[in-house]
JSON list of C-alpha atoms in Angstrom, two decimals:
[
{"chain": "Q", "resi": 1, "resn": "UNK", "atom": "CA", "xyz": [3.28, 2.25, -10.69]},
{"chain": "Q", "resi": 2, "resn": "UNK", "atom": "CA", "xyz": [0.60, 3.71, -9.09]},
{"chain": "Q", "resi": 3, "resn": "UNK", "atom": "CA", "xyz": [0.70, 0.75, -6.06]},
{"chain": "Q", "resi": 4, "resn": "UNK", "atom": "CA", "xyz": [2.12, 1.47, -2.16]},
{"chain": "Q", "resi": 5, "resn": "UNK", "atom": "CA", "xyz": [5.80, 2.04, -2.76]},
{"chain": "Q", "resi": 6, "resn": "UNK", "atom": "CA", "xyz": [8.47, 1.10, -0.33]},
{"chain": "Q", "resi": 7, "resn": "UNK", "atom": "CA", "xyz": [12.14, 2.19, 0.53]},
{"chain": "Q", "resi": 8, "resn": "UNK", "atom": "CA", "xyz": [14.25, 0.66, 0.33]},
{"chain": "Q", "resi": 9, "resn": "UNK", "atom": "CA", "xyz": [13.68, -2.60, -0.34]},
{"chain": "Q", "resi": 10, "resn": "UNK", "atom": "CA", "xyz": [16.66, -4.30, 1.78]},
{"chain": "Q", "resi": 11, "resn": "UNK", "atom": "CA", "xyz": [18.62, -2.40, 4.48]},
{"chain": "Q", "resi": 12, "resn": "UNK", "atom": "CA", "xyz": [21.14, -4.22, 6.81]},
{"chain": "Q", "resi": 13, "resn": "UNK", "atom": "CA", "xyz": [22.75, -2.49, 9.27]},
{"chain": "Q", "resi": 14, "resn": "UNK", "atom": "CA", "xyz": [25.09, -2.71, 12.55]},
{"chain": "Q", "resi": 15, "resn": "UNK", "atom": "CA", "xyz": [23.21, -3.58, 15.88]},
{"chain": "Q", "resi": 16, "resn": "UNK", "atom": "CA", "xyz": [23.05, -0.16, 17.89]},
{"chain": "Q", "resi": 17, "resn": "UNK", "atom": "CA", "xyz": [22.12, 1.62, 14.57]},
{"chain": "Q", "resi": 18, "resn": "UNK", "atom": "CA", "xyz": [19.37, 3.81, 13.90]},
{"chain": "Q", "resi": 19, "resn": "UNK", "atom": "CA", "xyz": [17.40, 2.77, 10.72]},
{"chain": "Q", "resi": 20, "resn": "UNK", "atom": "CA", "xyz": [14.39, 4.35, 8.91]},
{"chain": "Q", "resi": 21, "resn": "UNK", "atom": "CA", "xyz": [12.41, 2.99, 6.15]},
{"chain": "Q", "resi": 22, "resn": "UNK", "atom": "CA", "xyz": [9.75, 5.30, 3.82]},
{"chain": "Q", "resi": 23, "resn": "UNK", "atom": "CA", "xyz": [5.98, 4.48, 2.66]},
{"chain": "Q", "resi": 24, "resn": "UNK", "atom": "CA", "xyz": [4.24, 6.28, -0.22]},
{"chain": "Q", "resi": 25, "resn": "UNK", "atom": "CA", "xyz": [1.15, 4.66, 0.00]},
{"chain": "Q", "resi": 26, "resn": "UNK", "atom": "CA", "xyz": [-1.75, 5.29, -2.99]},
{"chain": "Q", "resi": 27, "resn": "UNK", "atom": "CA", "xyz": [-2.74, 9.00, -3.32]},
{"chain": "Q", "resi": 28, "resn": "UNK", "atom": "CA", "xyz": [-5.99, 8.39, -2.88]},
{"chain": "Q", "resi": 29, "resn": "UNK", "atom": "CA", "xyz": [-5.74, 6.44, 0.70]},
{"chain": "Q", "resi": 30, "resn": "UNK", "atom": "CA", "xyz": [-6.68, 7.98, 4.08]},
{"chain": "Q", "resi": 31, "resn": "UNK", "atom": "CA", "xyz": [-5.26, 4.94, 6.32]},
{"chain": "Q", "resi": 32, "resn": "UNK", "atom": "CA", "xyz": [-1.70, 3.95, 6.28]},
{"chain": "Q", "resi": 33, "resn": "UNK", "atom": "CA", "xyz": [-0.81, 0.82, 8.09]},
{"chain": "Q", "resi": 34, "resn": "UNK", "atom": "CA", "xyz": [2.37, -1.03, 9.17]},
{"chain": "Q", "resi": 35, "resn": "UNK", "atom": "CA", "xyz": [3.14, -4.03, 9.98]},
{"chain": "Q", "resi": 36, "resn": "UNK", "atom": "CA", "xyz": [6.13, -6.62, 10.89]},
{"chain": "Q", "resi": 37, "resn": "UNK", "atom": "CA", "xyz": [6.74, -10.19, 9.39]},
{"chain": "Q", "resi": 38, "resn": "UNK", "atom": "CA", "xyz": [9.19, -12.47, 10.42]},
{"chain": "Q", "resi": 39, "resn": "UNK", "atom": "CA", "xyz": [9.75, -16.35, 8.70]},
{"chain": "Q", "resi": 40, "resn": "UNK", "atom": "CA", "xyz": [7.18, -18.34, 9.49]},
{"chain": "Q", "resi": 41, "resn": "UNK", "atom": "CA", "xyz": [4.56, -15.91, 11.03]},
{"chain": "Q", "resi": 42, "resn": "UNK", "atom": "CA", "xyz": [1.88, -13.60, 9.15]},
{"chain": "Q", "resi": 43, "resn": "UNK", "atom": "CA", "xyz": [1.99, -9.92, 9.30]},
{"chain": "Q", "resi": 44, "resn": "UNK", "atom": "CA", "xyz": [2.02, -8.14, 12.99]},
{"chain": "Q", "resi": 45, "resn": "UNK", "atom": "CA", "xyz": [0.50, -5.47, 13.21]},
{"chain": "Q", "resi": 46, "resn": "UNK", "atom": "CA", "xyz": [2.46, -2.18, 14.28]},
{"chain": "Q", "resi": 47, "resn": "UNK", "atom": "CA", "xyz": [0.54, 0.81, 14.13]},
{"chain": "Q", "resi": 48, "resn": "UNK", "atom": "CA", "xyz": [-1.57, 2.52, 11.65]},
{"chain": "Q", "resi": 49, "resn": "UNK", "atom": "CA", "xyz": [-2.67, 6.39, 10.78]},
{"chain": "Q", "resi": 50, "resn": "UNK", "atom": "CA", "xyz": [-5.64, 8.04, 9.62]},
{"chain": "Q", "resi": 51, "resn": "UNK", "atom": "CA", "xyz": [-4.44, 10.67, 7.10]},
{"chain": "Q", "resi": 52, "resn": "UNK", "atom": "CA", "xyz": [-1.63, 12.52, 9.61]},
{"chain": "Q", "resi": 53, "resn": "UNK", "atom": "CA", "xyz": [-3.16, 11.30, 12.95]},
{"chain": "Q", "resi": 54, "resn": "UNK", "atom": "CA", "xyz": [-1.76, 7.62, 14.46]},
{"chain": "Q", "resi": 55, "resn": "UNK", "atom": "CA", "xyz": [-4.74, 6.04, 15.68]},
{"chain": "Q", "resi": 56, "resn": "UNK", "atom": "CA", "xyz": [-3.21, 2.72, 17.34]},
{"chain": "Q", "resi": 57, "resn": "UNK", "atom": "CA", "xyz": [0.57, 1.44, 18.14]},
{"chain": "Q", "resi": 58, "resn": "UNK", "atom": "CA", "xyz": [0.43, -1.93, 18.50]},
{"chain": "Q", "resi": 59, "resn": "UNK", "atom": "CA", "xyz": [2.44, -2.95, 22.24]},
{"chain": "Q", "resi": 60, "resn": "UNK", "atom": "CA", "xyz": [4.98, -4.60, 20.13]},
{"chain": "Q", "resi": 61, "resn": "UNK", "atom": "CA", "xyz": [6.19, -0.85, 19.17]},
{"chain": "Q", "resi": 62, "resn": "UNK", "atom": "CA", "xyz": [8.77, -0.40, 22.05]},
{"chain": "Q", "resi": 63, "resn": "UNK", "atom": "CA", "xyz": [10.26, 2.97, 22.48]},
{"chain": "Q", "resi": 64, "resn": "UNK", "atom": "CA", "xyz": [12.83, 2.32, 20.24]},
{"chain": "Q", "resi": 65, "resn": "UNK", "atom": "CA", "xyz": [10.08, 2.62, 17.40]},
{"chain": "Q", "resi": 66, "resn": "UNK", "atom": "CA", "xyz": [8.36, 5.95, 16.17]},
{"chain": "Q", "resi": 67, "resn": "UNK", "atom": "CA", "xyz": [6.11, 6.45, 12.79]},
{"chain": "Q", "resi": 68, "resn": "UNK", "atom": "CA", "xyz": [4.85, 9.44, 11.33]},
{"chain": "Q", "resi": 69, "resn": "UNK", "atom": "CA", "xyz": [2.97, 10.43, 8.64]},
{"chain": "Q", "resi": 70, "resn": "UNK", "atom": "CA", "xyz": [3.56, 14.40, 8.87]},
{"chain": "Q", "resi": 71, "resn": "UNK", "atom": "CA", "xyz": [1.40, 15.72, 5.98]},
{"chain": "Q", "resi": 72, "resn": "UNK", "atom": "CA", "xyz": [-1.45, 12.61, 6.03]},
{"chain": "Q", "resi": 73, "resn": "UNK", "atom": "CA", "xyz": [0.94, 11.43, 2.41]},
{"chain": "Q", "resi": 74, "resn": "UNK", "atom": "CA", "xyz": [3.92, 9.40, 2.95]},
{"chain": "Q", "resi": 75, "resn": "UNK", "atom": "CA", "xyz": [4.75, 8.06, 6.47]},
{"chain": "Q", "resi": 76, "resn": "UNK", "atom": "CA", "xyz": [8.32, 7.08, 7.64]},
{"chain": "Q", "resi": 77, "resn": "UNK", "atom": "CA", "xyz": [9.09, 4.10, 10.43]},
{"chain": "Q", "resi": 78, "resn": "UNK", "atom": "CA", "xyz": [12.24, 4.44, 12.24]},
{"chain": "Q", "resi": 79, "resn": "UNK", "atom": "CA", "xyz": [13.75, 2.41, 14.72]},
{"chain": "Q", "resi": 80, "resn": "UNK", "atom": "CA", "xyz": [16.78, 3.54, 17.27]},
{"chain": "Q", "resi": 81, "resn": "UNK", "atom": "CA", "xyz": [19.22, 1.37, 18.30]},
{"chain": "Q", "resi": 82, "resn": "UNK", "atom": "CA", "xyz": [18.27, -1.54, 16.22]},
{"chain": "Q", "resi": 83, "resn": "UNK", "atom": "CA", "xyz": [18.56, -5.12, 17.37]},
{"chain": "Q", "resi": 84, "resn": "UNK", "atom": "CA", "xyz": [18.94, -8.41, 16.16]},
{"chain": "Q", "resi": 85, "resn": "UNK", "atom": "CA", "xyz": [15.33, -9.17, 17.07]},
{"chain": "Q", "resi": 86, "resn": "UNK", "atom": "CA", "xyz": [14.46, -6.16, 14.91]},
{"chain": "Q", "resi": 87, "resn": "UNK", "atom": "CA", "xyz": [15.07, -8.41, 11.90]},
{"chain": "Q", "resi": 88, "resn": "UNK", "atom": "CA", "xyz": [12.13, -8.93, 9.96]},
{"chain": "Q", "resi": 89, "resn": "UNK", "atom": "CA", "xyz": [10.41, -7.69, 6.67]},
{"chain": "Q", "resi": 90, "resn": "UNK", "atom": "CA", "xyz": [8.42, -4.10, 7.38]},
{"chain": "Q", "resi": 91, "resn": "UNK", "atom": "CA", "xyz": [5.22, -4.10, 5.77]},
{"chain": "Q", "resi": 92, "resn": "UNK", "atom": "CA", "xyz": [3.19, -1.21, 4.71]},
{"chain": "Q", "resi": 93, "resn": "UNK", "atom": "CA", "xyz": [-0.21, -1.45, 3.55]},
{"chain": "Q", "resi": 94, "resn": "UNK", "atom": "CA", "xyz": [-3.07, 1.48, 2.79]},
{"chain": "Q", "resi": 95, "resn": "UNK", "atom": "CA", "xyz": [-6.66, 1.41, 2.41]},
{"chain": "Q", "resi": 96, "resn": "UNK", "atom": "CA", "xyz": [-9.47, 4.00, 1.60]},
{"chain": "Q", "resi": 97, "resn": "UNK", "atom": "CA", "xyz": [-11.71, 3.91, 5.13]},
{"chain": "Q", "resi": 98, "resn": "UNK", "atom": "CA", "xyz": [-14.46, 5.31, 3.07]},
{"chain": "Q", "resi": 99, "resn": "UNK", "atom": "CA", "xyz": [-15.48, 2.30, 0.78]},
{"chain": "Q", "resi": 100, "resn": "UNK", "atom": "CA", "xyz": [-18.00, 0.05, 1.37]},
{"chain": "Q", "resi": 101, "resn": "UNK", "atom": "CA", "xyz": [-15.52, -2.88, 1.06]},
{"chain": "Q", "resi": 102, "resn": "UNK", "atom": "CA", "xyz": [-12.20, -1.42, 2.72]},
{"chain": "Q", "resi": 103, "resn": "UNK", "atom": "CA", "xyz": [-9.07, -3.55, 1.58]},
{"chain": "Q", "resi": 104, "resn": "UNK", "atom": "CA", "xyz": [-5.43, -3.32, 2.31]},
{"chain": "Q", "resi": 105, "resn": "UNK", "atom": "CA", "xyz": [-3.01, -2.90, -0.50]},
{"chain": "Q", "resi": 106, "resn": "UNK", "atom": "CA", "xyz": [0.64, -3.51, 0.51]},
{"chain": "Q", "resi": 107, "resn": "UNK", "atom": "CA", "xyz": [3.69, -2.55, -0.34]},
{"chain": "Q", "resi": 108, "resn": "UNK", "atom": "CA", "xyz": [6.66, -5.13, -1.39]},
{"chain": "Q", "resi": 109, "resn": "UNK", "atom": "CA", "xyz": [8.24, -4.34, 2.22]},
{"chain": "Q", "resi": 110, "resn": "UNK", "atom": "CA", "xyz": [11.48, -3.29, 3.56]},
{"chain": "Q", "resi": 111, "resn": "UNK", "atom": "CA", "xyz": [13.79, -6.45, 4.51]},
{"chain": "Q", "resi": 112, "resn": "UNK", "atom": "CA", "xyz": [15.88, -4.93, 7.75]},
{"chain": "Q", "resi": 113, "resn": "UNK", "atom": "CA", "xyz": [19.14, -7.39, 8.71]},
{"chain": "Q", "resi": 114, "resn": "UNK", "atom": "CA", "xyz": [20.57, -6.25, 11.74]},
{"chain": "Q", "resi": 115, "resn": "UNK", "atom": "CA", "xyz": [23.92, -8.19, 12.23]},
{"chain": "J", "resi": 1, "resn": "UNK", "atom": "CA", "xyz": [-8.31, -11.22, 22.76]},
{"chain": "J", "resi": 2, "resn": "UNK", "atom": "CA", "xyz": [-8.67, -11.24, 18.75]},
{"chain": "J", "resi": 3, "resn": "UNK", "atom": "CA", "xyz": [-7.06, -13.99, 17.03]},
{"chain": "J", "resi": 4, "resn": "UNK", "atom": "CA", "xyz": [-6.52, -16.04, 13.79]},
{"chain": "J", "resi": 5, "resn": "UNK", "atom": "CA", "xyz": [-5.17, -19.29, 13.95]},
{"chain": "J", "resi": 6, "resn": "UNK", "atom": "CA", "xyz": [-4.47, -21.52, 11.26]},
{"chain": "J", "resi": 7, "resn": "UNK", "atom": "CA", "xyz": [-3.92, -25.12, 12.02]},
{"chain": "J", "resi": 8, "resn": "UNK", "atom": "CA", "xyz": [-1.54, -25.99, 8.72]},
{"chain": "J", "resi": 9, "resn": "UNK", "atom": "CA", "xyz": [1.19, -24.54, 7.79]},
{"chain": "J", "resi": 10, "resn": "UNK", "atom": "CA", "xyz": [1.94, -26.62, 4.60]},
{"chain": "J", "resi": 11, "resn": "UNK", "atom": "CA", "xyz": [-0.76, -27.93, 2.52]},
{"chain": "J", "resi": 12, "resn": "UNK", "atom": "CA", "xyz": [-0.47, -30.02, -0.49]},
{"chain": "J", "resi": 13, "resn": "UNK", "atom": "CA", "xyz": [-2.99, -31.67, -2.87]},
{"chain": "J", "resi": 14, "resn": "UNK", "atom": "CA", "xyz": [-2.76, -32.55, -6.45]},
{"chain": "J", "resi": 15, "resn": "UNK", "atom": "CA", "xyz": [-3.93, -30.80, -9.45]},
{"chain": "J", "resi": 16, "resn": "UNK", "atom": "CA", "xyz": [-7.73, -31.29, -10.32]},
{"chain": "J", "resi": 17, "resn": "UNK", "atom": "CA", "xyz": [-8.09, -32.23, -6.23]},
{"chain": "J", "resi": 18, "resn": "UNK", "atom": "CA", "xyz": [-10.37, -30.35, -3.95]},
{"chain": "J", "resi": 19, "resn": "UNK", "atom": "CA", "xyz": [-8.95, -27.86, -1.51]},
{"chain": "J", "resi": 20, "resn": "UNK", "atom": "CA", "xyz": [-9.46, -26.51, 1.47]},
{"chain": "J", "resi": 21, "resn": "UNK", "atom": "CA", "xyz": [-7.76, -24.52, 4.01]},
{"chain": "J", "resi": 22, "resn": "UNK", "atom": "CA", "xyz": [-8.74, -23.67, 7.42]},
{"chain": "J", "resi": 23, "resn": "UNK", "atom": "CA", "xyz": [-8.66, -21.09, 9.51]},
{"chain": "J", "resi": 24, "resn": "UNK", "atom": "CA", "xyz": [-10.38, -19.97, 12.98]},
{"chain": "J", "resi": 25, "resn": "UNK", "atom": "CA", "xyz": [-11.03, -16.98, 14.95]},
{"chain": "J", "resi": 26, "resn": "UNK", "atom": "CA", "xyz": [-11.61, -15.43, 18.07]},
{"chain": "J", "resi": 27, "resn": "UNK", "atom": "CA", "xyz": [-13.72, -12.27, 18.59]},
{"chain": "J", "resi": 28, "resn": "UNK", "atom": "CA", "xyz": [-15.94, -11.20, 21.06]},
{"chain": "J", "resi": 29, "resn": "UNK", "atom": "CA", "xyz": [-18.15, -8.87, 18.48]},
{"chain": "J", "resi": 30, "resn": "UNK", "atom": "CA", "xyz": [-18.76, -8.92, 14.75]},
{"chain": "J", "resi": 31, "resn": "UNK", "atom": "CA", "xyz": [-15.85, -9.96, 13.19]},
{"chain": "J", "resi": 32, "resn": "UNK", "atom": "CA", "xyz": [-14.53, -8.92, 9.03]},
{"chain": "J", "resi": 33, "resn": "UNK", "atom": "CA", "xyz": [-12.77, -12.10, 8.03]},
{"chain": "J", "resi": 34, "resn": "UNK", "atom": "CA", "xyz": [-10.63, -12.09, 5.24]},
{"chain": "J", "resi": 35, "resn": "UNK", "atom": "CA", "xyz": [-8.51, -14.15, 3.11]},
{"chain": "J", "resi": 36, "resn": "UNK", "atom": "CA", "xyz": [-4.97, -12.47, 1.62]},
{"chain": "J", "resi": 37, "resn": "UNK", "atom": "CA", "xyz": [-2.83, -14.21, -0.81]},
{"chain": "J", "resi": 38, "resn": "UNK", "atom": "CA", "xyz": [0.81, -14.02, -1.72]},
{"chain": "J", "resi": 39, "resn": "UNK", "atom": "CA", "xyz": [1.78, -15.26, -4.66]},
{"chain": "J", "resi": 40, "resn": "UNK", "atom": "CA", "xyz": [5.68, -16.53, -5.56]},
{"chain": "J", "resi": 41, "resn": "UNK", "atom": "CA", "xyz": [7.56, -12.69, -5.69]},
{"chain": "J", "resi": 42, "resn": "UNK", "atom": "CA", "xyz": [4.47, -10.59, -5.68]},
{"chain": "J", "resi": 43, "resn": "UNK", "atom": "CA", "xyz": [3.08, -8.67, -2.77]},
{"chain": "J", "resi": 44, "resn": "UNK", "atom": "CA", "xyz": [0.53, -9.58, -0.64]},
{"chain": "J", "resi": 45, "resn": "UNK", "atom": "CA", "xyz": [-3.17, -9.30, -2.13]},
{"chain": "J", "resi": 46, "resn": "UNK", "atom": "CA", "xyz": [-6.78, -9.47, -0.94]},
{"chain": "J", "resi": 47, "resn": "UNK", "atom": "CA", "xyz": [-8.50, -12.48, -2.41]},
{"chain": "J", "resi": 48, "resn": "UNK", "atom": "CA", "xyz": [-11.82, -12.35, -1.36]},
{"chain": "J", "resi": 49, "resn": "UNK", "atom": "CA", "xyz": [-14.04, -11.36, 1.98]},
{"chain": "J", "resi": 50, "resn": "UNK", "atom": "CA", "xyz": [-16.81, -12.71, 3.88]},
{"chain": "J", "resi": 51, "resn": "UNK", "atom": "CA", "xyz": [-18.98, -9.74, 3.03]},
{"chain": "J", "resi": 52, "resn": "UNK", "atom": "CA", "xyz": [-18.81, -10.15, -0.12]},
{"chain": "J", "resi": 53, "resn": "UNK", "atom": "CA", "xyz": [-19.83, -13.26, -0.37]},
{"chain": "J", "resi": 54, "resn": "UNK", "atom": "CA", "xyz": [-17.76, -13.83, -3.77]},
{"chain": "J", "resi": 55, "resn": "UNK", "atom": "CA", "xyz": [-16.21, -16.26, -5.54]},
{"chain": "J", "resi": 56, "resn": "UNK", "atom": "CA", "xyz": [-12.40, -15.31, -6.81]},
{"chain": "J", "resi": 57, "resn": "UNK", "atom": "CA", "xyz": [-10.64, -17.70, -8.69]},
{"chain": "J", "resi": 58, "resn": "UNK", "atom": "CA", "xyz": [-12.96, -20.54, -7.97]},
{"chain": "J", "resi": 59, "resn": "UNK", "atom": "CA", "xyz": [-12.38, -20.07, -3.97]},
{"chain": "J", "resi": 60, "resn": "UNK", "atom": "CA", "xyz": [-15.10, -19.24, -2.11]},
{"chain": "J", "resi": 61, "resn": "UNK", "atom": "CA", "xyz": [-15.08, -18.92, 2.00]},
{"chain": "J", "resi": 62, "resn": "UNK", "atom": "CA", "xyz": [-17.95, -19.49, 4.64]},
{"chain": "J", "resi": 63, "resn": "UNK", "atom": "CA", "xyz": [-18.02, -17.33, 7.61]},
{"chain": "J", "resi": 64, "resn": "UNK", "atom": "CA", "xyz": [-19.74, -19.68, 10.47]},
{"chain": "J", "resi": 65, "resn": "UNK", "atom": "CA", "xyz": [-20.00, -17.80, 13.52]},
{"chain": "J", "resi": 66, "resn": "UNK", "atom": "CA", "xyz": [-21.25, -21.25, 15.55]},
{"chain": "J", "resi": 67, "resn": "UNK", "atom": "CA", "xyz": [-17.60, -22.86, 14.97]},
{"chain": "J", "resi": 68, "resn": "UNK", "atom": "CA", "xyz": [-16.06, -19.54, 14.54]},
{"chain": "J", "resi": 69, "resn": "UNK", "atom": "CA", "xyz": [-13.79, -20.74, 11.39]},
{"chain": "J", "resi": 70, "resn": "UNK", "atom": "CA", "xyz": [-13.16, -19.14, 7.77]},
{"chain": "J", "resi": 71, "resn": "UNK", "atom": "CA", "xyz": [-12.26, -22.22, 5.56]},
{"chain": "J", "resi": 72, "resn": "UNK", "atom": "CA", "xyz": [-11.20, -21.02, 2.16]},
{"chain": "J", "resi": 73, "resn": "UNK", "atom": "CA", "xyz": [-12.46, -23.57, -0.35]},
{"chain": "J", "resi": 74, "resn": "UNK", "atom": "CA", "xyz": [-12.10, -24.68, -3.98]},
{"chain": "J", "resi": 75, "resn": "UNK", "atom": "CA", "xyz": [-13.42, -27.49, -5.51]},
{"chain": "J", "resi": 76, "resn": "UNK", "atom": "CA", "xyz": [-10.66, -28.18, -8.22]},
{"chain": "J", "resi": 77, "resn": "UNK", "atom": "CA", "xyz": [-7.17, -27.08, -7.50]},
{"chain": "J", "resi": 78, "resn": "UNK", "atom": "CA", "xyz": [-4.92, -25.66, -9.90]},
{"chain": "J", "resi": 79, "resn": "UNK", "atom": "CA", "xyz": [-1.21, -25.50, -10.43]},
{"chain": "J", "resi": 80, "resn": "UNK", "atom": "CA", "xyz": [-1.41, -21.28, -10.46]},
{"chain": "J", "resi": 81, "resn": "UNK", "atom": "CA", "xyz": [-2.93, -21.50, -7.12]},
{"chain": "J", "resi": 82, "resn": "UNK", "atom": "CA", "xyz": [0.05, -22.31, -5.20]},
{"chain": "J", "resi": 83, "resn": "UNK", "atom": "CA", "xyz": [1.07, -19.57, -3.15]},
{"chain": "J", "resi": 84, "resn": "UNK", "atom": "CA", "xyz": [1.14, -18.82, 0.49]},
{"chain": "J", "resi": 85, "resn": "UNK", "atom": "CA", "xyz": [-2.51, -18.09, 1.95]},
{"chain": "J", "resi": 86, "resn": "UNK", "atom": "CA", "xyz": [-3.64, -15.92, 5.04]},
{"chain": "J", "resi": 87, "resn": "UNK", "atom": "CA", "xyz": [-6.82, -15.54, 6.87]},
{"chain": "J", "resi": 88, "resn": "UNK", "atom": "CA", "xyz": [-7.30, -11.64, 8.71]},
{"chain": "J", "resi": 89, "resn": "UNK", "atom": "CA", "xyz": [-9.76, -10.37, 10.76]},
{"chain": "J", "resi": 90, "resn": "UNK", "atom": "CA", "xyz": [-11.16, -6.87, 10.83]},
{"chain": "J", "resi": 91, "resn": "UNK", "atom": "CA", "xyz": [-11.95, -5.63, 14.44]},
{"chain": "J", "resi": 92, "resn": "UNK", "atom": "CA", "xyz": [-14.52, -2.71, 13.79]},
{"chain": "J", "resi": 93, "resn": "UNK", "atom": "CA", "xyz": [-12.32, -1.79, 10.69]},
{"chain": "J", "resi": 94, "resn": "UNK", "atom": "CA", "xyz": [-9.59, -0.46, 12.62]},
{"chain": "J", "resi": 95, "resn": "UNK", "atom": "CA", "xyz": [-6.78, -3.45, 12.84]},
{"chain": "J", "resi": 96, "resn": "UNK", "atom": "CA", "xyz": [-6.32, -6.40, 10.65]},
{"chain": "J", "resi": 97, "resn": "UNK", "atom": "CA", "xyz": [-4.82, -9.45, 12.29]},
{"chain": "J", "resi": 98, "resn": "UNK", "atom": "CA", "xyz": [-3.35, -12.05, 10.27]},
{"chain": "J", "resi": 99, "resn": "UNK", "atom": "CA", "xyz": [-3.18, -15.55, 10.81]},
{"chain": "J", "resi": 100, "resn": "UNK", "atom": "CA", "xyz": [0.18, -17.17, 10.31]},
{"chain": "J", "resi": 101, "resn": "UNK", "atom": "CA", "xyz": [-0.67, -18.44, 6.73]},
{"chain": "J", "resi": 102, "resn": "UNK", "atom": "CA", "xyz": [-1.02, -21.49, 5.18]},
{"chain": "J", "resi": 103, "resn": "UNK", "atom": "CA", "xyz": [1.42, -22.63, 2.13]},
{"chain": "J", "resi": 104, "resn": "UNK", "atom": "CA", "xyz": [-0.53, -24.47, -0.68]},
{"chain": "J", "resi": 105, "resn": "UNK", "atom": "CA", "xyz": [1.26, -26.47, -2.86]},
{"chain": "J", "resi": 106, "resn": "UNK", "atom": "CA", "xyz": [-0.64, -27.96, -5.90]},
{"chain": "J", "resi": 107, "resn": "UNK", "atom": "CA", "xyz": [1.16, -30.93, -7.49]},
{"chain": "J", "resi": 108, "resn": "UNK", "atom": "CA", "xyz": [0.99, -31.44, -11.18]}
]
């Protein structure tokens, strides 16, 4: 599968917790995006990179949230001291900034259940 | 402020029916509006953009800067089109914000 790949697909963990959740996104992509969905809403965006550098956090990232993408490849989203509000599905998404006609491909998501 | 609004949140017409769902922006400059689709257990997926001025699966979309809306459009609905619908908006290709999405039912 040569699509965005996620990891893991579900995680539920303890409020207080610190989770962290893995993007490959598709070799070929500069931009690496990620984004937060909860029921009922569309995607929120989070923060995205271009290759290793993060370009924009959203103001929704508290503190409690870092990303990185260390080698401009894979990027990693972790969040300290989860809680309940953190409870959502974590979208990635890449895109090649270079194309005429730029379009996100996302991964299947991480589902985080903080209890 | 940028944002996407979309006014329904469940839509549902019969097979063979027109369709059309809405969706409306706000940008100060020259928006990128886009329509993503997520089928039943599959990821979320471009369907088409206002550049392009394409038609994908029989949908086409009108950008119309005067009311400021996106409506996605298709003349004869389909059962395979149900699925849950977004509108995004590109701000100088940098973020994408995403409407809150629009779930189309098509009734057999």
């Amino acid at each position: 599968d040569t699509g965005v790949s996620q990891n893991p697909r579900h995680k539920i963990t303890k409020r207080g917790q610190n989770v962290t959740f893995r993007c490959d996104p598709i070799s070929e992509h500069n931009r690496l995006y990620w984004y937060r969905q909860t029921l009922g809403q569309g995607p929120e965006f989070l923060t995205y990179f271009q290759n290793e550098a993060q370009l924009e956090k959203s103001r929704l990232l508290s503190d409690r949230f870092s990303a990185e993408r260390p080698k401009g490849s894979f990027s990693t989203l972790e969040i300290q001291r989860t809680e309940q509000g953190d409870s959502a599905m974590y979208l990635c998404a890449s895109s090649d900034r270079g194309q005429p006609n730029e379009k996100l491909f996302f991964g299947s998501g991480t589902q985080l259940s903080v209890l | 402020a940028q944002r996407v609004t979309q006014p329904e949140k469940l839509l549902s017409v019969f097979k063979g029916a027109p369709v059309e769902l809405k969706c409306n922006y706000s940008y100060s400059g020259s928006p990128e509006l886009f329509w993503y689709v997520q089928y039943s257990r599959q990821r979320l997926q471009l369907l088409l953009r206002h550049i392009s001025r394409e038609s994908i699966k029989g949908f086409t979309a009108d950008l119309n800067k005067g009311e400021t809306s996106f409506h996605l459009k298709k003349p004869f609905a389909q059962e395979e089109d149900s699925a849950m619908y977004y509108c995004a908006l590109s701000s100088g290709g940098n973020q994408f914000y995403f409407g809150t999405g629009t779930s189309l039912t098509v009734i057999p």
